[in-house]
CSV table of C-alpha atoms in Angstrom, one decimal:
chain,number,residue,atom,x,y,z
A,113,MET,CA,-14.8,16.6,-2.5
A,114,THR,CA,-16.1,18.3,0.7
A,115,THR,CA,-13.2,17.9,3.2
A,116,SER,CA,-12.0,21.2,4.7
A,117,GLU,CA,-8.4,20.7,3.6
A,118,PRO,CA,-7.5,19.7,0.1
A,119,LEU,CA,-5.4,16.6,-0.5
A,120,SER,CA,-1.8,17.0,-1.4
A,121,PRO,CA,-0.7,15.8,-4.9
A,122,VAL,CA,0.8,12.6,-3.5
A,123,SER,CA,-2.3,12.0,-1.3
A,124,ARG,CA,-4.5,12.4,-4.4
A,125,THR,CA,-2.8,9.3,-5.9
A,126,ALA,CA,-4.8,7.3,-3.4
A,127,LEU,CA,-7.9,8.2,-5.5
A,128,SER,CA,-6.2,6.7,-8.6
A,129,VAL,CA,-5.6,3.5,-6.6
A,130,ALA,CA,-9.3,3.6,-5.5
A,131,ARG,CA,-10.3,4.0,-9.1
A,132,VAL,CA,-8.3,0.9,-10.1
A,133,ARG,CA,-9.9,-1.1,-7.2
A,134,ALA,CA,-13.4,0.0,-8.2
A,135,TYR,CA,-12.7,-1.1,-11.8
A,136,GLU,CA,-11.5,-4.5,-10.7
A,137,SER,CA,-14.4,-4.9,-8.2
A,138,SER,CA,-16.9,-4.3,-11.1
A,139,ARG,CA,-15.4,-7.1,-13.3
A,140,PRO,CA,-17.3,-10.4,-13.6
A,141,ASP,CA,-14.3,-12.3,-12.3
A,142,PRO,CA,-12.6,-10.0,-9.8
A,143,LEU,CA,-9.5,-11.0,-7.9
A,144,PHE,CA,-10.9,-9.0,-5.0
A,145,VAL,CA,-13.9,-6.9,-4.2
A,146,ASP,CA,-13.5,-3.5,-2.5
A,147,PRO,CA,-17.1,-2.4,-1.9
A,148,TYR,CA,-16.1,1.1,-0.8
A,149,ALA,CA,-13.7,2.1,-3.6
A,150,LEU,CA,-16.3,3.5,-6.0
A,151,ALA,CA,-17.8,5.6,-3.2
A,152,PHE,CA,-14.4,7.3,-2.8
A,153,VAL,CA,-14.1,7.9,-6.5
A,154,THR,CA,-17.6,9.4,-6.6
A,155,ALA,CA,-17.2,11.5,-3.5
A,156,ALA,CA,-14.1,13.1,-5.1
A,157,GLY,CA,-16.0,14.0,-8.2
A,158,LEU,CA,-14.2,11.6,-10.5
A,159,GLU,CA,-15.6,9.4,-13.2
A,160,PRO,CA,-15.3,5.7,-12.6
A,161,ALA,CA,-13.2,3.7,-15.0
A,162,LEU,CA,-15.6,1.9,-17.3
A,163,SER,CA,-13.1,0.2,-19.5
A,164,GLY,CA,-9.5,-1.0,-19.3
A,165,PRO,CA,-6.5,1.4,-19.7
A,166,VAL,CA,-5.3,2.4,-23.2
A,167,SER,CA,-1.5,3.0,-23.1
A,168,SER,CA,1.0,0.3,-22.4
A,169,LEU,CA,2.2,2.1,-19.3
A,170,ALA,CA,-1.3,2.5,-18.0
A,171,ARG,CA,-2.1,-1.2,-18.6
A,172,GLY,CA,1.1,-2.1,-16.7
A,173,LEU,CA,0.3,0.1,-13.7
A,174,VAL,CA,-3.3,-1.1,-13.5
A,175,THR,CA,-2.3,-4.7,-13.7
A,176,HIS,CA,0.4,-4.1,-11.0
A,177,GLY,CA,-2.2,-2.4,-8.8
A,178,ILE,CA,-4.7,-5.2,-9.1
A,179,LEU,CA,-2.2,-8.0,-8.4
A,180,ARG,CA,-0.6,-6.0,-5.6
A,181,THR,CA,-3.9,-5.6,-3.9
A,182,ARG,CA,-4.8,-9.2,-4.0
A,183,PHE,CA,-1.2,-10.3,-2.9
A,184,TYR,CA,-1.3,-8.1,0.1
A,185,ASP,CA,-4.9,-9.1,0.9
A,186,ASP,CA,-3.7,-12.7,1.0
A,187,ARG,CA,-0.5,-12.1,3.0
A,188,LEU,CA,-1.5,-9.6,5.7
A,189,PRO,CA,-4.0,-11.8,7.6
A,190,ALA,CA,-1.7,-14.8,7.3
A,191,ALA,CA,1.4,-13.0,8.6
A,192,GLY,CA,1.0,-14.3,12.2
A,193,ALA,CA,0.8,-11.0,13.9
A,194,ASP,CA,-2.1,-9.3,15.7
A,195,GLN,CA,-0.7,-5.8,15.1
A,196,VAL,CA,-1.0,-4.5,11.5
A,197,VAL,CA,0.5,-1.1,10.6
A,198,LEU,CA,-0.5,0.4,7.2
A,199,LEU,CA,2.0,3.2,6.4
A,200,ALA,CA,0.4,6.0,4.3
A,201,ALA,CA,-2.8,4.0,4.4
A,202,GLY,CA,-4.6,6.2,2.0
A,203,LEU,CA,-8.0,4.8,1.1
A,204,ASP,CA,-7.2,1.3,2.1
A,205,THR,CA,-10.3,-0.5,3.5
A,206,ARG,CA,-8.8,-3.8,4.5
A,207,ALA,CA,-9.9,-3.3,8.1
A,208,TYR,CA,-13.5,-3.3,6.7
A,209,ARG,CA,-13.4,-6.0,4.1
A,210,LEU,CA,-10.9,-8.7,5.0
A,211,ASP,CA,-11.4,-11.6,7.4
A,212,TRP,CA,-8.8,-11.0,10.2
A,213,PRO,CA,-7.8,-13.4,13.0
A,214,ALA,CA,-9.5,-12.7,16.3
A,215,GLY,CA,-7.8,-9.9,18.2
A,216,THR,CA,-6.2,-8.2,15.3
A,217,ARG,CA,-5.7,-4.5,15.5
A,218,VAL,CA,-5.1,-2.4,12.4
A,219,PHE,CA,-3.3,0.9,12.7
A,220,GLU,CA,-3.8,3.2,9.7
A,221,LEU,CA,-1.3,6.1,9.5
A,222,ASP,CA,-1.7,9.0,7.1
A,223,LEU,CA,-2.1,12.7,6.8
A,224,GLY,CA,-5.1,14.4,8.4
A,225,PRO,CA,-7.0,15.4,5.2
A,226,VAL,CA,-6.7,11.9,3.8
A,227,LEU,CA,-8.1,10.3,6.9
A,228,ALA,CA,-10.8,12.9,7.2
A,229,PHE,CA,-12.0,12.3,3.6
A,230,LYS,CA,-11.9,8.5,4.2
A,231,GLU,CA,-13.9,8.8,7.5
A,232,GLN,CA,-16.5,11.0,5.9
A,233,VAL,CA,-17.2,8.6,3.0
A,234,LEU,CA,-17.1,5.4,5.2
A,235,ASP,CA,-19.3,7.0,7.9
A,236,GLY,CA,-21.8,8.0,5.2
A,237,LEU,CA,-22.0,4.4,4.1
A,238,GLY,CA,-22.4,3.2,7.6
A,239,ALA,CA,-19.3,1.0,7.2
A,240,VAL,CA,-18.1,-0.9,10.3
A,241,PRO,CA,-14.6,-2.3,10.7
A,242,ARG,CA,-14.3,-6.1,10.9
A,243,THR,CA,-11.5,-5.9,13.4
A,244,GLY,CA,-10.0,-3.4,15.8
A,245,ARG,CA,-9.0,-0.2,13.9
A,246,THR,CA,-7.0,2.9,14.9
A,247,ALA,CA,-6.7,5.8,12.5
A,248,LEU,CA,-3.7,7.9,13.4
A,249,VAL,CA,-2.9,11.2,11.9
A,250,ALA,CA,0.9,11.1,11.2
A,251,ASP,CA,3.4,12.6,8.8
A,252,LEU,CA,5.9,9.8,8.1
A,253,GLN,CA,8.6,12.4,7.5
A,254,ASP,CA,8.1,13.7,11.0
A,255,PRO,CA,10.6,11.8,13.3
A,256,GLY,CA,8.0,11.8,16.1
A,257,TRP,CA,5.6,9.4,14.4
A,258,PRO,CA,6.9,6.2,16.1
A,259,GLU,CA,6.2,7.7,19.5
A,260,ARG,CA,2.7,8.6,18.4
A,261,LEU,CA,2.1,5.1,17.2
A,262,VAL,CA,3.2,3.6,20.5
A,263,ALA,CA,1.1,6.1,22.4
A,264,ALA,CA,-1.9,4.9,20.3
A,265,GLY,CA,-1.4,1.4,21.7
A,266,PHE,CA,1.2,-0.2,19.4
A,267,ASP,CA,3.5,-2.6,21.4
A,268,PRO,CA,7.0,-2.8,19.8
A,269,ALA,CA,7.8,-5.8,22.0
A,270,ARG,CA,5.3,-7.9,20.1
A,271,ARG,CA,5.3,-9.1,16.5
A,272,SER,CA,3.8,-6.9,14.0
A,273,VAL,CA,3.2,-6.8,10.2
A,274,TRP,CA,3.8,-3.6,8.3
A,275,LEU,CA,2.6,-2.6,4.8
A,276,ALA,CA,4.2,0.1,2.7
A,277,GLU,CA,2.0,-0.2,-0.3
A,278,GLY,CA,2.9,2.1,-3.3
A,279,LEU,CA,4.8,4.3,-0.9
A,280,LEU,CA,8.6,4.3,-1.2
A,281,VAL,CA,8.6,5.3,-4.9
A,282,TYR,CA,7.3,8.8,-3.8
A,283,LEU,CA,10.3,9.2,-1.4
A,284,THR,CA,13.9,10.0,-2.0
A,285,ALA,CA,16.4,7.3,-1.1
A,286,GLU,CA,17.3,9.1,2.1
A,287,GLU,CA,13.7,9.5,3.1
A,288,ALA,CA,12.9,5.9,2.3
A,289,ALA,CA,15.9,4.7,4.3
A,290,GLY,CA,14.9,6.9,7.3
A,291,LEU,CA,11.4,5.5,7.2
A,292,LEU,CA,12.4,1.9,7.1
A,293,THR,CA,15.0,2.5,9.8
A,294,ALA,CA,12.2,3.8,12.0
A,295,VAL,CA,10.1,0.8,11.2
A,296,GLY,CA,13.0,-1.5,12.1
A,297,GLY,CA,13.2,0.2,15.5
A,298,LEU,CA,9.6,-0.7,16.2
A,299,ALA,CA,9.5,-4.2,14.6
A,300,ALA,CA,10.1,-7.1,17.1
A,301,PRO,CA,12.0,-10.1,15.8
A,302,GLY,CA,9.8,-12.2,13.6
A,303,SER,CA,7.8,-9.2,12.4
A,304,ARG,CA,7.1,-8.9,8.7
A,305,LEU,CA,7.2,-6.0,6.2
A,306,LEU,CA,5.5,-6.0,2.9
A,307,LEU,CA,6.4,-3.6,0.1
A,308,GLU,CA,7.3,-3.4,-3.6
A,309,GLN,CA,10.7,-3.9,-5.0
A,310,GLY,CA,12.0,-0.5,-6.2
A,311,ARG,CA,12.4,0.6,-9.8
A,312,ASP,CA,14.6,2.9,-11.8
A,313,VAL,CA,12.2,5.8,-12.3
A,314,SER,CA,14.5,7.5,-14.7
A,315,ARG,CA,13.4,4.9,-17.3
A,316,THR,CA,9.7,5.4,-16.8
A,317,PRO,CA,8.0,6.1,-20.2
A,318,HIS,CA,6.4,9.5,-20.6
A,319,ASP,CA,2.6,9.4,-20.7
A,320,PRO,CA,0.8,12.8,-20.4
A,321,ALA,CA,-2.3,11.1,-19.0
A,322,LEU,CA,-0.2,9.6,-16.1
A,323,VAL,CA,2.2,12.5,-15.3
A,324,HIS,CA,0.1,13.4,-12.2
A,325,VAL,CA,1.3,10.1,-10.8
A,326,THR,CA,4.6,9.3,-12.4
A,327,GLY,CA,5.8,13.0,-12.2
A,328,LEU,CA,5.8,12.6,-8.4
A,329,TRP,CA,8.0,9.5,-8.3
A,330,ARG,CA,11.3,10.0,-6.6
A,331,GLY,CA,12.5,6.4,-6.7
A,332,GLY,CA,12.9,5.4,-3.1
A,333,LEU,CA,15.5,2.8,-2.6
A,334,GLY,CA,15.3,1.8,-6.3
A,335,PRO,CA,16.0,-1.8,-7.5
A,336,ASP,CA,18.2,-2.5,-4.4
A,337,ALA,CA,15.3,-2.3,-1.9
A,338,ASP,CA,15.7,-5.9,-0.9
A,339,GLY,CA,19.5,-5.5,-0.6
A,340,TRP,CA,19.1,-2.6,1.7
A,341,LEU,CA,16.7,-4.5,3.9
A,342,ASP,CA,19.0,-7.6,4.0
A,343,ARG,CA,21.8,-5.3,5.1
A,344,ASN,CA,19.7,-3.7,7.8
A,345,GLY,CA,18.3,-6.5,9.9
A,346,TRP,CA,15.7,-8.1,7.6
A,347,THR,CA,15.6,-11.4,5.7
A,348,THR,CA,13.8,-10.9,2.4
A,349,GLY,CA,11.9,-13.0,0.0
A,350,ILE,CA,10.8,-11.9,-3.5
A,351,THR,CA,7.7,-12.7,-5.5
A,352,THR,CA,7.7,-11.5,-9.1
A,353,LEU,CA,4.7,-9.8,-10.7
A,354,LEU,CA,5.0,-12.4,-13.5
A,355,ARG,CA,4.6,-15.3,-11.0
A,356,LEU,CA,1.6,-13.6,-9.4
A,357,GLY,CA,-0.1,-13.1,-12.7
A,358,GLU,CA,0.3,-16.7,-13.5
A,359,ALA,CA,-0.9,-17.8,-10.0
A,360,TYR,CA,-4.0,-15.6,-10.2
A,361,GLY,CA,-4.8,-16.3,-13.8
A,362,ARG,CA,-4.0,-12.8,-15.0
A,363,PRO,CA,-1.3,-12.9,-17.6
A,364,LEU,CA,0.7,-9.7,-17.8
A,365,PRO,CA,0.4,-7.3,-20.7
A,366,ASP,CA,4.2,-7.2,-20.8
A,367,PRO,CA,5.7,-10.5,-19.7
A,368,SER,CA,9.2,-9.0,-19.6
A,369,THR,CA,8.4,-6.9,-16.6
A,370,THR,CA,10.8,-7.2,-13.7
A,371,THR,CA,8.5,-5.7,-11.0
A,372,ALA,CA,8.4,-7.8,-7.8
A,373,PHE,CA,7.1,-7.7,-4.2
A,374,ILE,CA,9.2,-8.1,-1.1
A,375,GLU,CA,8.2,-9.9,2.1
A,376,ALA,CA,10.8,-9.3,4.8
A,377,VAL,CA,11.1,-10.8,8.2
A,378,ARG,CA,12.9,-9.0,11.0
A,379,ARG,CA,15.9,-10.8,12.4
A,380,PRO,CA,16.9,-10.8,16.0
A,381,ALA,CA,19.5,-8.2,16.9
A,382,ASP,CA,23.1,-9.4,16.6
């Protein structure tokens, strides 16, 4: 990796996600194709995943990452908003690879080293966004990030769609609540928020090969993420990972999993 600043341990997890997306994109029957994922992996000096994961935890996380990507790929352009905010966007390339409605603007928020590495790789490939794109250096634990987003052109009076993909689990409950409270302050009625239902990270199996990821988990809002949103101005809907696996023709390695995804709609103020 040739960026001037190293990525933080949490930021480096974006490379693990890119590795999963590159693996799925190389399959003969992919649920999605991310043509840039392998370039990120290679630029970081990592080996691509040439075969499926070995441990049961790894298989579960890879399946989750693949189904999650396809689900959000489907839902974001269909959300009915021309402002899309990707929180802790990492190496997300949806602005470059999805078909967006005319006039859509995608705001990608993340730390400077992540966005610098991303721009370096995409510029080297000559990649061109397929819709309006604004990359904004922002620390989501800095209370000033909402003002910076508005200054970059985001209009809180208009509907928007927000994505917190693989994010809350790396935050404490207090940090997650603070972040989602800030999002609620920017989301006009009818806006949508996509994220994962939380999990009890204390029950995560130990796998030495994955501790660089799971060792960073703080749990976020835990299994009550949808309840918190319902109590704080949102109306939530749940889609289970099991249902997605069936819908996309990818049976889960562990059908007993309770992982799910949340799509929340912002209610008008009381």
